[in-house]
XYZ file of C-alpha atoms in Angstrom:
709
model
C 35.340 -65.806 -33.390
C 33.568 -68.268 -30.590
C 32.883 -66.880 -27.490
C 32.387 -67.869 -23.881
C 29.129 -68.412 -22.813
C 27.961 -68.606 -19.402
C 24.710 -68.609 -17.122
C 24.238 -64.632 -16.732
C 21.343 -62.843 -15.377
C 17.742 -63.219 -15.815
C 17.689 -59.664 -15.606
C 17.397 -56.569 -17.341
C 15.199 -57.996 -20.989
C 17.466 -57.442 -23.546
C 21.128 -57.062 -24.455
C 22.908 -55.599 -21.967
C 26.854 -54.099 -22.381
C 28.935 -54.468 -19.504
C 32.787 -53.535 -20.329
C 33.690 -56.767 -21.517
C 31.178 -58.547 -22.372
C 26.714 -58.648 -23.136
C 24.217 -60.402 -20.955
C 21.443 -61.856 -23.107
C 17.557 -62.093 -21.935
C 14.563 -63.255 -23.645
C 11.587 -64.373 -21.668
C 9.307 -66.734 -22.908
C 6.788 -68.839 -21.604
C 6.638 -71.130 -24.417
C 10.120 -71.748 -25.554
C 11.725 -75.144 -24.936
C 14.538 -73.793 -25.512
C 16.294 -70.696 -27.125
C 18.719 -69.446 -29.620
C 20.554 -66.434 -29.209
C 21.999 -65.987 -33.185
C 25.164 -63.554 -33.694
C 26.287 -62.100 -37.512
C 29.141 -60.851 -38.776
C 29.324 -58.068 -40.923
C 29.223 -61.146 -43.850
C 26.172 -62.263 -42.886
C 27.659 -65.331 -41.276
C 25.813 -66.844 -38.007
C 27.302 -68.144 -34.806
C 24.390 -69.618 -33.090
C 24.787 -69.950 -28.930
C 21.796 -72.096 -27.496
C 20.742 -69.890 -24.084
C 21.934 -71.680 -20.402
C 19.539 -70.680 -17.978
C 16.505 -69.722 -17.631
C 14.402 -68.370 -14.572
C 10.873 -67.222 -14.534
C 10.409 -67.643 -18.415
C 13.008 -65.405 -18.979
C 16.235 -67.606 -21.039
C 19.638 -65.823 -20.322
C 23.254 -66.206 -20.726
C 26.209 -63.721 -20.798
C 28.983 -63.369 -23.540
C 32.817 -62.991 -22.859
C 34.159 -59.917 -25.449
C 30.589 -59.428 -27.884
C 30.276 -55.823 -27.621
C 28.530 -52.380 -29.051
C 27.775 -52.668 -32.231
C 26.873 -56.767 -32.542
C 24.282 -57.777 -34.601
C 21.832 -60.331 -33.205
C 18.474 -61.870 -32.863
C 16.726 -65.411 -31.540
C 15.708 -68.523 -32.474
C 12.787 -69.847 -30.178
C 12.319 -73.252 -30.325
C 9.251 -74.928 -29.496
C 5.374 -76.345 -30.084
C 3.663 -74.743 -33.718
C -0.104 -74.971 -33.897
C -1.682 -72.529 -34.871
C -4.807 -73.742 -33.861
C -3.919 -74.008 -30.631
C -2.310 -70.532 -30.089
C 1.415 -72.083 -30.490
C 3.494 -70.242 -33.369
C 7.499 -71.842 -32.695
C 9.115 -71.931 -35.988
C 13.387 -72.535 -35.385
C 13.799 -71.600 -38.961
C 12.972 -68.237 -38.560
C 14.747 -65.390 -36.868
C 13.310 -63.002 -34.253
C 14.032 -60.201 -33.429
C 14.639 -58.653 -29.630
C 11.670 -57.095 -28.604
C 13.793 -55.065 -26.230
C 16.437 -54.202 -29.244
C 17.720 -50.748 -28.871
C 19.264 -50.388 -32.201
C 18.267 -52.264 -35.458
C 19.873 -52.818 -38.112
C 18.782 -53.563 -42.196
C 15.036 -54.201 -43.211
C 12.178 -57.093 -43.544
C 13.201 -58.349 -47.146
C 8.890 -59.796 -48.102
C 9.003 -63.290 -49.581
C 8.492 -67.121 -47.978
C 11.620 -66.866 -45.405
C 9.640 -63.573 -43.306
C 6.078 -66.328 -43.262
C 5.442 -69.438 -41.175
C 3.342 -71.356 -43.419
C 4.552 -72.002 -46.850
C 2.024 -69.663 -48.989
C 0.137 -69.626 -52.461
C -2.211 -73.001 -50.955
C -3.556 -74.392 -48.139
C -0.960 -75.813 -46.329
C -0.141 -73.952 -42.683
C 1.614 -76.199 -41.590
C 5.408 -74.967 -40.270
C 7.586 -73.271 -43.387
C 10.967 -74.424 -43.161
C 13.352 -71.664 -44.696
C 15.615 -69.890 -43.027
C 14.783 -66.644 -43.223
C 18.023 -65.031 -41.452
C 19.250 -63.299 -44.961
C 15.305 -62.146 -44.955
C 15.297 -60.113 -40.941
C 16.603 -57.570 -39.465
C 18.965 -57.683 -36.872
C 19.422 -56.190 -33.295
C 22.763 -54.477 -32.298
C 23.934 -54.065 -29.103
C 23.886 -50.305 -28.108
C 26.589 -48.824 -25.217
C 24.241 -46.504 -24.102
C 26.792 -43.678 -22.857
C 26.365 -39.798 -24.117
C 27.703 -36.865 -23.606
C 24.182 -34.628 -22.837
C 26.421 -32.095 -21.290
C 24.026 -29.719 -19.189
C 21.080 -30.934 -20.980
C 18.149 -30.694 -19.069
C 14.481 -31.256 -19.680
C 12.130 -27.492 -20.551
C 9.270 -28.917 -18.613
C 7.031 -26.087 -19.885
C 3.700 -25.831 -18.319
C 1.025 -27.838 -19.823
C -0.779 -24.255 -20.704
C 2.364 -22.672 -22.228
C 2.639 -25.302 -23.659
C 1.701 -25.320 -28.049
C 2.460 -28.371 -30.204
C 3.951 -28.694 -33.480
C 2.853 -32.279 -34.937
C 5.269 -33.096 -37.270
C 7.156 -36.006 -39.217
C 10.667 -36.241 -38.957
C 11.706 -36.835 -43.476
C 8.152 -35.005 -44.168
C 9.825 -32.022 -42.106
C 13.279 -31.987 -43.464
C 13.322 -33.718 -46.824
C 12.938 -30.491 -49.279
C 14.062 -27.426 -46.923
C 16.674 -26.290 -48.739
C 19.019 -24.742 -46.024
C 19.617 -28.745 -44.729
C 22.193 -29.632 -45.747
C 21.234 -33.003 -48.215
C 22.842 -36.185 -46.281
C 20.761 -34.295 -43.400
C 17.399 -34.535 -44.866
C 15.187 -36.779 -43.265
C 16.502 -37.831 -40.438
C 17.361 -36.978 -36.439
C 20.195 -34.448 -37.156
C 17.852 -32.986 -40.580
C 14.965 -32.100 -37.970
C 17.417 -30.419 -34.655
C 19.535 -28.179 -37.711
C 20.140 -24.849 -37.041
C 17.341 -23.534 -39.706
C 14.500 -25.813 -38.028
C 15.203 -25.376 -34.959
C 14.864 -20.981 -36.183
C 11.493 -22.053 -37.584
C 10.135 -23.609 -34.317
C 11.409 -20.579 -31.858
C 10.184 -17.604 -34.644
C 6.731 -19.860 -34.810
C 6.506 -19.671 -30.726
C 5.614 -23.692 -30.910
C 7.554 -25.377 -27.967
C 6.957 -28.715 -28.206
C 7.624 -31.128 -31.327
C 5.545 -33.921 -31.371
C 6.818 -36.743 -34.012
C 5.258 -38.693 -36.018
C 6.057 -42.897 -35.022
C 10.680 -42.787 -34.730
C 10.170 -46.183 -32.965
C 11.835 -48.946 -35.241
C 8.998 -49.470 -37.800
C 8.258 -52.483 -40.944
C 7.108 -51.031 -44.068
C 4.139 -53.290 -44.723
C 4.684 -56.076 -47.779
C 1.277 -55.063 -49.685
C 2.519 -51.793 -49.509
C 6.014 -52.048 -50.956
C 4.727 -54.593 -53.687
C 3.270 -51.508 -54.704
C 5.591 -49.153 -54.767
C 4.573 -47.808 -51.945
C 5.888 -46.930 -48.229
C 4.112 -47.213 -44.275
C 5.341 -43.565 -44.064
C 3.823 -42.850 -40.704
C 5.117 -45.193 -39.441
C 2.086 -47.055 -37.378
C 3.593 -49.840 -37.722
C 6.165 -50.871 -34.953
C 8.039 -53.747 -34.146
C 11.199 -52.908 -31.340
C 9.974 -50.256 -28.548
C 13.074 -49.529 -27.423
C 14.937 -48.932 -31.021
C 14.548 -45.597 -33.203
C 13.712 -45.864 -36.801
C 16.414 -46.950 -38.459
C 15.724 -45.240 -41.675
C 15.383 -41.861 -40.105
C 19.147 -41.678 -39.197
C 22.358 -40.105 -41.361
C 24.263 -43.092 -39.999
C 23.967 -46.650 -39.311
C 24.170 -49.339 -36.399
C 25.159 -47.327 -33.230
C 25.508 -44.237 -34.377
C 21.113 -43.958 -35.054
C 20.950 -43.672 -31.073
C 23.746 -41.345 -30.962
C 21.655 -39.189 -33.463
C 18.259 -38.935 -32.125
C 20.143 -38.189 -28.651
C 22.153 -35.553 -29.729
C 18.469 -34.543 -32.117
C 17.014 -34.179 -27.761
C 19.745 -32.173 -26.447
C 19.219 -30.117 -29.686
C 15.835 -28.888 -29.286
C 16.545 -28.501 -25.802
C 19.147 -25.919 -26.122
C 16.632 -23.875 -26.970
C 13.325 -25.072 -24.695
C 12.018 -26.861 -27.401
C 10.307 -30.022 -25.810
C 9.998 -33.424 -27.302
C 6.978 -35.501 -27.573
C 7.030 -38.961 -29.292
C 3.712 -40.625 -30.765
C 3.866 -44.733 -29.941
C 2.181 -47.353 -31.683
C 1.758 -49.604 -27.625
C -1.963 -51.469 -29.324
C -0.686 -53.397 -31.919
C 2.636 -54.496 -33.601
C 3.993 -55.249 -37.458
C 3.320 -58.697 -37.343
C -0.520 -58.520 -38.476
C -3.224 -60.918 -38.306
C -2.937 -64.422 -38.463
C -2.044 -64.652 -41.614
C 1.221 -62.193 -40.902
C 5.032 -62.802 -41.002
C 6.774 -64.280 -37.946
C 9.216 -61.821 -37.090
C 9.942 -61.121 -32.948
C 6.814 -61.299 -30.651
C 4.710 -63.989 -32.404
C 7.377 -66.499 -32.819
C 8.983 -65.855 -29.364
C 5.485 -66.347 -27.240
C 2.310 -65.441 -28.916
C 0.077 -66.221 -25.965
C 1.658 -63.756 -24.164
C 2.609 -61.100 -26.487
C -1.431 -60.571 -28.223
C -4.633 -60.812 -27.836
C -6.040 -63.799 -29.451
C -9.824 -64.853 -29.967
C -11.364 -66.101 -26.906
C -12.157 -70.236 -28.097
C -10.019 -70.089 -31.431
C -6.648 -68.573 -30.784
C -5.714 -69.353 -34.051
C -7.108 -65.820 -34.754
C -6.455 -62.192 -32.930
C -8.289 -59.496 -31.269
C -8.115 -56.602 -33.269
C -9.206 -53.618 -32.355
C -7.055 -51.520 -33.592
C -7.893 -52.407 -37.300
C -3.979 -53.796 -37.996
C -4.972 -57.545 -37.455
C -3.700 -57.637 -33.883
C -3.807 -56.364 -30.663
C -1.257 -56.801 -27.891
C -1.626 -59.018 -24.509
C -2.495 -55.477 -22.074
C -3.924 -58.645 -19.573
C -0.145 -60.425 -19.725
C 2.490 -58.541 -16.434
C 4.828 -59.003 -19.414
C 3.924 -56.983 -21.992
C 3.487 -54.288 -19.183
C 7.140 -55.050 -18.842
C 8.313 -54.245 -22.146
C 5.902 -50.996 -22.545
C 6.601 -49.848 -19.261
C 10.349 -50.334 -19.945
C 10.351 -48.707 -22.878
C 8.380 -46.166 -21.361
C 11.408 -45.199 -18.961
C 14.020 -45.519 -21.542
C 12.927 -42.851 -23.694
C 12.357 -40.694 -20.552
C 15.335 -41.331 -18.792
C 17.938 -42.849 -21.183
C 16.717 -40.514 -24.715
C 15.488 -37.574 -22.440
C 12.333 -37.023 -24.085
C 9.512 -34.732 -22.377
C 6.136 -36.326 -22.997
C 4.199 -39.224 -25.359
C 1.609 -39.516 -27.488
C -0.487 -42.496 -26.844
C -1.925 -44.244 -30.559
C -5.115 -45.935 -30.427
C -5.062 -45.312 -26.393
C -8.521 -46.547 -25.988
C -7.387 -50.078 -26.849
C -4.139 -49.868 -24.410
C -6.981 -49.455 -21.331
C -8.894 -53.226 -22.478
C -8.897 -55.679 -20.422
C -11.332 -57.678 -21.876
C -13.606 -56.197 -24.623
C -14.851 -52.847 -22.257
C -12.926 -49.816 -22.206
C -11.451 -49.854 -18.880
C -9.489 -47.177 -18.143
C -8.394 -47.511 -14.278
C -6.905 -50.433 -16.400
C -3.280 -52.298 -15.250
C -1.318 -50.154 -17.375
C -2.586 -47.418 -16.392
C -2.043 -48.043 -12.739
C 1.314 -49.036 -13.315
C 2.002 -45.269 -14.963
C -0.006 -43.281 -12.809
C 2.420 -44.432 -10.025
C 5.683 -44.490 -11.360
C 7.775 -41.576 -10.345
C 9.663 -41.585 -13.988
C 6.672 -41.270 -16.661
C 4.140 -39.959 -14.314
C 6.045 -36.373 -14.284
C 6.056 -36.001 -18.209
C 3.506 -34.845 -20.985
C 1.149 -38.264 -21.104
C -1.286 -37.265 -24.094
C -4.229 -39.165 -25.252
C -5.703 -40.336 -28.285
C -9.184 -41.468 -27.034
C -10.466 -43.797 -29.624
C -10.141 -47.394 -31.015
C -11.717 -49.275 -33.751
C -13.798 -52.131 -30.885
C -16.930 -51.574 -29.729
C -16.902 -48.637 -27.015
C -13.655 -47.510 -28.053
C -14.824 -43.533 -28.379
C -13.221 -42.572 -24.943
C -12.670 -38.490 -26.063
C -13.299 -37.176 -21.630
C -12.789 -40.655 -20.230
C -9.375 -40.574 -19.724
C -7.293 -40.860 -16.350
C -6.852 -36.876 -14.172
C -3.142 -37.207 -15.656
C -3.861 -37.786 -19.139
C -4.554 -35.021 -21.711
C -6.075 -36.704 -24.934
C -6.340 -35.737 -28.235
C -9.928 -33.742 -28.054
C -12.159 -34.688 -31.144
C -14.575 -33.103 -30.709
C -13.287 -29.545 -30.464
C -11.959 -30.708 -33.888
C -15.390 -31.860 -35.101
C -17.334 -28.655 -33.573
C -14.555 -26.417 -35.057
C -14.826 -27.428 -38.961
C -19.154 -27.204 -38.151
C -18.999 -23.523 -37.109
C -17.079 -22.412 -39.736
C -18.667 -24.555 -42.548
C -21.948 -23.773 -41.077
C -23.415 -27.043 -40.151
C -23.982 -28.893 -37.167
C -22.122 -27.436 -34.286
C -24.576 -24.977 -32.653
C -23.503 -22.270 -30.554
C -23.594 -23.666 -27.189
C -21.507 -26.836 -28.441
C -18.384 -23.998 -30.306
C -18.707 -22.036 -26.257
C -17.895 -25.567 -24.867
C -14.342 -26.225 -26.637
C -13.429 -22.318 -26.789
C -13.749 -22.466 -23.209
C -11.434 -26.097 -22.882
C -14.093 -28.237 -22.203
C -15.352 -28.011 -18.793
C -18.440 -30.526 -19.781
C -14.914 -33.062 -21.007
C -12.940 -32.647 -17.885
C -13.902 -30.061 -14.865
C -16.124 -33.342 -13.477
C -12.578 -35.471 -13.731
C -10.945 -32.533 -11.463
C -8.959 -32.194 -15.216
C -7.888 -28.291 -15.760
C -8.167 -27.119 -19.673
C -5.038 -28.405 -20.647
C -6.303 -32.083 -21.112
C -8.598 -30.920 -24.035
C -5.274 -31.054 -26.668
C -7.323 -28.631 -28.797
C -6.314 -29.442 -33.085
C -8.518 -28.741 -36.606
C -5.628 -30.677 -38.808
C -3.383 -33.386 -37.715
C -1.253 -36.209 -39.548
C -4.865 -38.080 -40.277
C -6.535 -36.576 -42.751
C -7.011 -33.171 -44.880
C -4.470 -30.512 -44.327
C -5.832 -27.020 -43.439
C -4.895 -25.825 -46.771
C -6.963 -29.138 -48.428
C -9.882 -28.793 -45.855
C -10.966 -25.354 -47.622
C -10.485 -27.072 -50.847
C -11.836 -30.226 -50.779
C -15.351 -31.594 -50.352
C -13.581 -35.127 -51.166
C -10.862 -37.003 -50.161
C -8.766 -38.065 -53.621
C -6.885 -40.831 -52.110
C -6.043 -42.480 -55.609
C -2.360 -42.188 -55.179
C -2.851 -44.802 -53.040
C -3.602 -47.341 -54.860
C -7.113 -48.733 -53.166
C -9.165 -46.887 -55.324
C -9.833 -44.387 -53.318
C -11.112 -47.078 -50.188
C -9.421 -45.986 -48.016
C -9.745 -43.017 -45.931
C -12.986 -41.194 -44.104
C -15.743 -39.536 -45.719
C -16.688 -37.819 -42.536
C -14.172 -34.822 -43.626
C -16.225 -31.865 -42.484
C -14.624 -29.925 -44.829
C -15.844 -27.585 -47.546
C -14.107 -26.491 -50.897
C -15.433 -22.860 -50.716
C -17.331 -23.676 -53.732
C -14.780 -25.637 -56.000
C -13.413 -28.516 -55.516
C -9.873 -28.496 -55.416
C -7.469 -26.251 -57.737
C -8.966 -22.934 -59.062
C -7.662 -19.794 -59.751
C -11.727 -18.297 -59.070
C -10.173 -14.994 -56.489
C -12.871 -15.025 -54.548
C -12.806 -18.590 -53.567
C -9.780 -18.064 -53.034
C -9.936 -14.904 -50.825
C -12.547 -17.359 -49.331
C -10.385 -19.885 -48.664
C -7.337 -18.351 -46.941
C -9.426 -16.333 -44.628
C -11.332 -19.253 -43.367
C -7.456 -20.856 -43.098
C -7.393 -18.072 -40.684
C -9.999 -18.689 -39.120
C -9.579 -21.619 -38.827
C -5.582 -20.336 -37.345
C -7.312 -17.901 -34.952
C -9.998 -20.160 -33.089
C -7.487 -23.136 -32.926
C -4.720 -20.438 -31.283
C -7.333 -18.001 -29.050
C -8.569 -21.301 -27.458
C -8.030 -22.251 -24.056
C -6.762 -25.770 -23.744
C -3.239 -26.887 -25.688
C -3.151 -26.252 -29.252
C -1.759 -28.458 -32.009
C -0.444 -27.580 -34.930
C -0.024 -29.544 -38.151
C 3.481 -29.180 -39.301
C 2.742 -27.108 -43.105
C -0.125 -25.931 -41.742
C 1.588 -22.504 -41.411
C 3.157 -22.704 -44.670
C -0.233 -23.684 -46.240
C 0.920 -27.280 -47.519
C -1.094 -29.086 -49.594
C -1.521 -33.354 -50.265
C -3.442 -32.944 -53.436
C -6.751 -33.763 -51.558
C -5.500 -37.264 -49.816
C -6.405 -37.276 -46.610
C -5.371 -41.154 -45.214
C -1.035 -40.076 -46.561
C -0.020 -43.242 -44.801
C 2.298 -44.552 -47.392
C 3.351 -41.319 -49.397
C 6.946 -41.195 -49.488
C 6.896 -38.769 -52.072
C 5.756 -35.282 -52.680
C 2.067 -34.970 -51.448
C 3.171 -35.845 -47.631
C 7.018 -33.683 -47.963
C 6.767 -29.941 -46.948
C 7.069 -27.491 -50.192
C 9.736 -25.045 -48.204
C 10.882 -23.257 -51.064
C 6.859 -22.762 -52.431
C 5.694 -21.376 -48.500
C 3.232 -18.660 -48.294
C 5.005 -16.240 -46.573
C 2.446 -14.318 -45.266
C 0.144 -17.000 -44.011
C 3.596 -17.888 -41.873
C 3.746 -14.685 -41.121
C 0.064 -14.205 -39.769
C 0.872 -18.146 -38.248
C 4.099 -16.390 -36.005
C 1.287 -13.019 -34.694
C -1.242 -14.690 -33.423
C 0.860 -17.886 -31.191
C 2.966 -14.035 -30.576
C -0.785 -13.128 -28.964
C -1.494 -15.734 -26.662
C 1.882 -16.405 -25.541
C 2.250 -12.691 -24.534
C -1.494 -12.580 -22.748
C -2.153 -15.484 -19.831
C -5.717 -14.965 -20.879
C -5.820 -17.261 -23.693
C -3.802 -19.702 -21.425
C -5.826 -19.826 -18.153
C -5.391 -23.064 -16.030
C -8.314 -22.896 -14.574
C -12.040 -23.217 -16.237
C -14.176 -20.040 -16.854
C -17.106 -19.593 -13.939
C -19.008 -17.110 -15.248
C -19.560 -14.747 -12.300
C -17.497 -12.641 -10.902
C -13.836 -14.578 -9.137
C -12.897 -13.521 -5.430
C -10.046 -12.048 -5.050
C -9.420 -10.714 -9.120
C -8.775 -7.033 -9.978
C -12.094 -7.141 -12.565
C -13.492 -4.255 -13.275
C -16.289 -3.713 -11.479
C -16.169 -7.167 -10.363
C -17.064 -8.594 -13.864
C -17.666 -12.495 -14.072
C -14.799 -13.432 -15.305
C -15.828 -13.948 -19.397
C -19.163 -13.089 -21.522
C -21.553 -14.038 -24.075
C -22.447 -11.365 -26.394
C -25.165 -11.485 -29.511
C -24.502 -9.290 -32.560
C -26.275 -7.007 -30.814
C -24.511 -6.575 -28.282
C -27.103 -8.515 -25.324
C -25.859 -10.899 -23.077
C -27.047 -14.370 -24.383
C -29.954 -15.647 -22.809
C -31.150 -19.146 -22.338
C -33.303 -19.037 -25.508
C -30.753 -17.630 -26.795
C -28.231 -20.384 -26.679
C -30.522 -23.224 -28.311
C -31.087 -21.477 -31.653
C -29.969 -23.596 -33.305
C -29.218 -21.725 -36.895
C -26.829 -19.102 -34.896
C -23.819 -18.864 -35.998
C -22.960 -15.858 -34.745
C -21.480 -14.484 -31.859
C -19.062 -12.290 -29.157
C -17.021 -13.503 -26.465
C -15.614 -11.542 -23.843
C -12.490 -12.830 -21.795
C -12.051 -10.550 -19.061
C -8.022 -9.994 -17.845
C -9.232 -8.699 -14.909
C -9.876 -11.927 -13.337
C -7.252 -14.766 -13.869
C -7.343 -16.810 -10.560
C -4.039 -18.739 -12.180
C -1.720 -16.328 -9.975
C 2.255 -16.136 -11.421
C 5.244 -17.763 -10.420
C 5.927 -15.293 -8.055
C 2.102 -15.486 -6.438
C 1.448 -12.327 -7.453
C -2.110 -11.930 -9.084
C -2.167 -12.201 -13.005
C -4.216 -8.807 -14.668
C -4.304 -9.327 -18.697
C -6.122 -6.564 -20.906
C -9.109 -8.233 -21.888
C -10.372 -9.611 -25.236
C -13.705 -9.755 -27.342
C -13.760 -11.973 -30.209
C -15.860 -11.769 -32.306
C -17.506 -15.076 -34.621
C -19.763 -14.762 -37.829
C -19.257 -18.214 -39.676
C -22.888 -16.672 -42.055
C -21.967 -16.016 -45.808
C -23.524 -12.700 -45.707
C -21.820 -9.212 -43.574
C -22.583 -7.939 -40.072
C -22.855 -5.441 -37.777
C -21.161 -6.770 -34.198
C -22.502 -3.746 -31.456
C -19.608 -3.923 -28.477
C -21.393 -4.106 -25.246
C -22.083 -1.214 -22.531
C -19.049 0.558 -20.842
C -19.220 -1.294 -17.833
C -17.143 -4.002 -20.024
C -14.404 -1.291 -21.337
C -14.727 1.542 -23.111
C -12.046 1.379 -25.805
C -11.840 -0.599 -27.949
C -8.930 -1.568 -30.184
C -8.225 -4.644 -33.022
C -5.908 -6.758 -32.602
C -6.549 -9.053 -35.102
C -9.401 -9.605 -38.384
C -9.033 -12.767 -39.905
C -10.077 -10.965 -43.464
C -6.043 -9.090 -43.145
C -4.100 -11.434 -45.039
C -0.677 -10.263 -42.952
C -0.341 -10.265 -39.298
C -1.223 -7.179 -37.489
C 1.331 -4.058 -38.595
C 0.322 -2.525 -35.311
C -2.827 -1.593 -33.544
C -5.380 -1.859 -35.597
C -9.055 0.058 -35.842
C -9.931 1.932 -32.419
C -14.647 1.095 -31.240
C -16.136 2.390 -28.764
C -18.478 1.037 -26.964
C -21.500 0.688 -27.856
C -20.105 0.877 -31.538
C -21.015 -0.880 -34.433
C -17.623 -3.507 -35.878
C -18.711 -4.691 -39.683
C -17.560 -8.168 -40.008
C -17.603 -9.808 -43.540
C -18.673 -13.067 -43.900
C -16.877 -16.052 -42.300
C -14.435 -13.842 -40.703
C -13.364 -12.816 -36.913
C -12.520 -9.926 -35.431
C -10.536 -9.799 -31.987
C -10.813 -6.319 -30.229
C -8.784 -6.258 -26.786
C -8.460 -3.458 -24.227
C -6.186 -3.007 -21.606
C -6.534 -2.979 -17.807
C -8.992 -0.028 -16.602
C -8.632 2.310 -13.526
């Protein structure tokens, strides 16, 4: 069936259905002509030349074309790779503004712009349409009901990083047809799990439509993590229980279901590169549409790509249409998909205008002033692989950051290596050394001990070395800087002493994470005792290495984790919105105007400057004064909480801690003890001022006292 083509409009970009037909618009400054290609269910193709171009936006309107229609583009223009130009109309191209995608890349000669297997790099004439996924025209209407953003305050946020498939694939209560899908994430069994665990936000690993790399497919592997995006407005079709337009509705239903339980949805987004790879990569979308606009090319050698991501290319953040694409994508996911925030992968790349990192680049300026995006949660992964790319603490005030220094310090402390007591103290109290000078609060620090990239928590205490042979790279991939400790045996063991120490270390890490100032992020599955069998780079493991083993979950650890999250949520002293000052605060109810925080040696004396400089010290006490919280409650009233005394012993040997004198508190009750396998059944042992508390090696105890008159 042929459709009548009229000029249409140069705005908006992408495919926009109006109820009678669809307007198609594509940006390309290098195109000489653009063909819109429609495909029926049998794959038959109809081509329509877009009749108009305004400000390099090629556009046309097709009557009678509506939701569910599959399409792509062919861009006519110069193919001169040495000049950075790579147009080839034999290759069907995916719309960068596609809102849904059908199909996967079928790897082979058709999707490459040059002949494979030789030195000839001229334009390859093989048609790629049969090997390419197609964009889908989408009906954006959806019944959101009374859905609203939970808008959890940053200080009250607990993030759960997870993966759509890994989370759901082996859950016994999720129906088989919903496993590995968006619908599975919002299944009542998982919503109940999130609620009982106490997390307030689910951070999903990439759900923008992504590509499984040629090399991985040839090895029988998959790009499991999904950091290989090709369409920034389209949900990944592989996570949908139903194809086509319904993938969009299914993701919206997932968001609506999580919101109904008070759980926010944060997306891990990959705006720093695309799946088209380096100069020898395939021609899938932006490369064939306008290569020099979309990608950073090497100055003086535009055949090559400037790569600060380790993936072969970097998006050109200096170009206004690239910035427009990213901003349009972000706004779309907030306004149309109702998500609550974003975690930006390799965000330092987004700050690069030239070779250096500029935290006030155009991208961050645009976000700062945007009335939609600047109201949601924004999290940076503050590093990339380029020169000067490690930028922890250097992002603008609107942003929170994955605090890699927190991860490293806490790991080093509990394995008795590297981190000083002073370094640990900074991390426990929200990293004011990184964030306070720029006007940020403790919640600028996203605290984590483990994340998708690296060991799980169970593996962190079970392996000294990575075990990545399953990835097919002879164990060369993945970092060697794990800062892990196997507690005396590498991997599986039946040694009861080693197993007991590992369990205690896991509880030490979780308690440290959840009782630190800042925003804690739990790696999904750590609360279950999930292992990847020593694989610290499971990016390609769509297998039981990565999937959560719900049937063999560590139920004691799960209950214990729930209890620690509950302590955090019940006590505002652990989630202050302002940094500690180390002195009495005006207008607070601290007994005798005690400082808001106190630091103590094991003998009960307050730490001195000399004590902080003792490099080998691995034990300390931290007293959090619940009567000196500067944050008023929602009614504007002063907040008075219990006070807590945290005792840390990372030594191998048992150690006695003398409690401070009565001015700091006359009576204390044990609230948490990491030597106990299960959650606290009630108030633990009681102690009085100057009494000695015995801690085992590698042991953390939390004491509690209510406000005293």
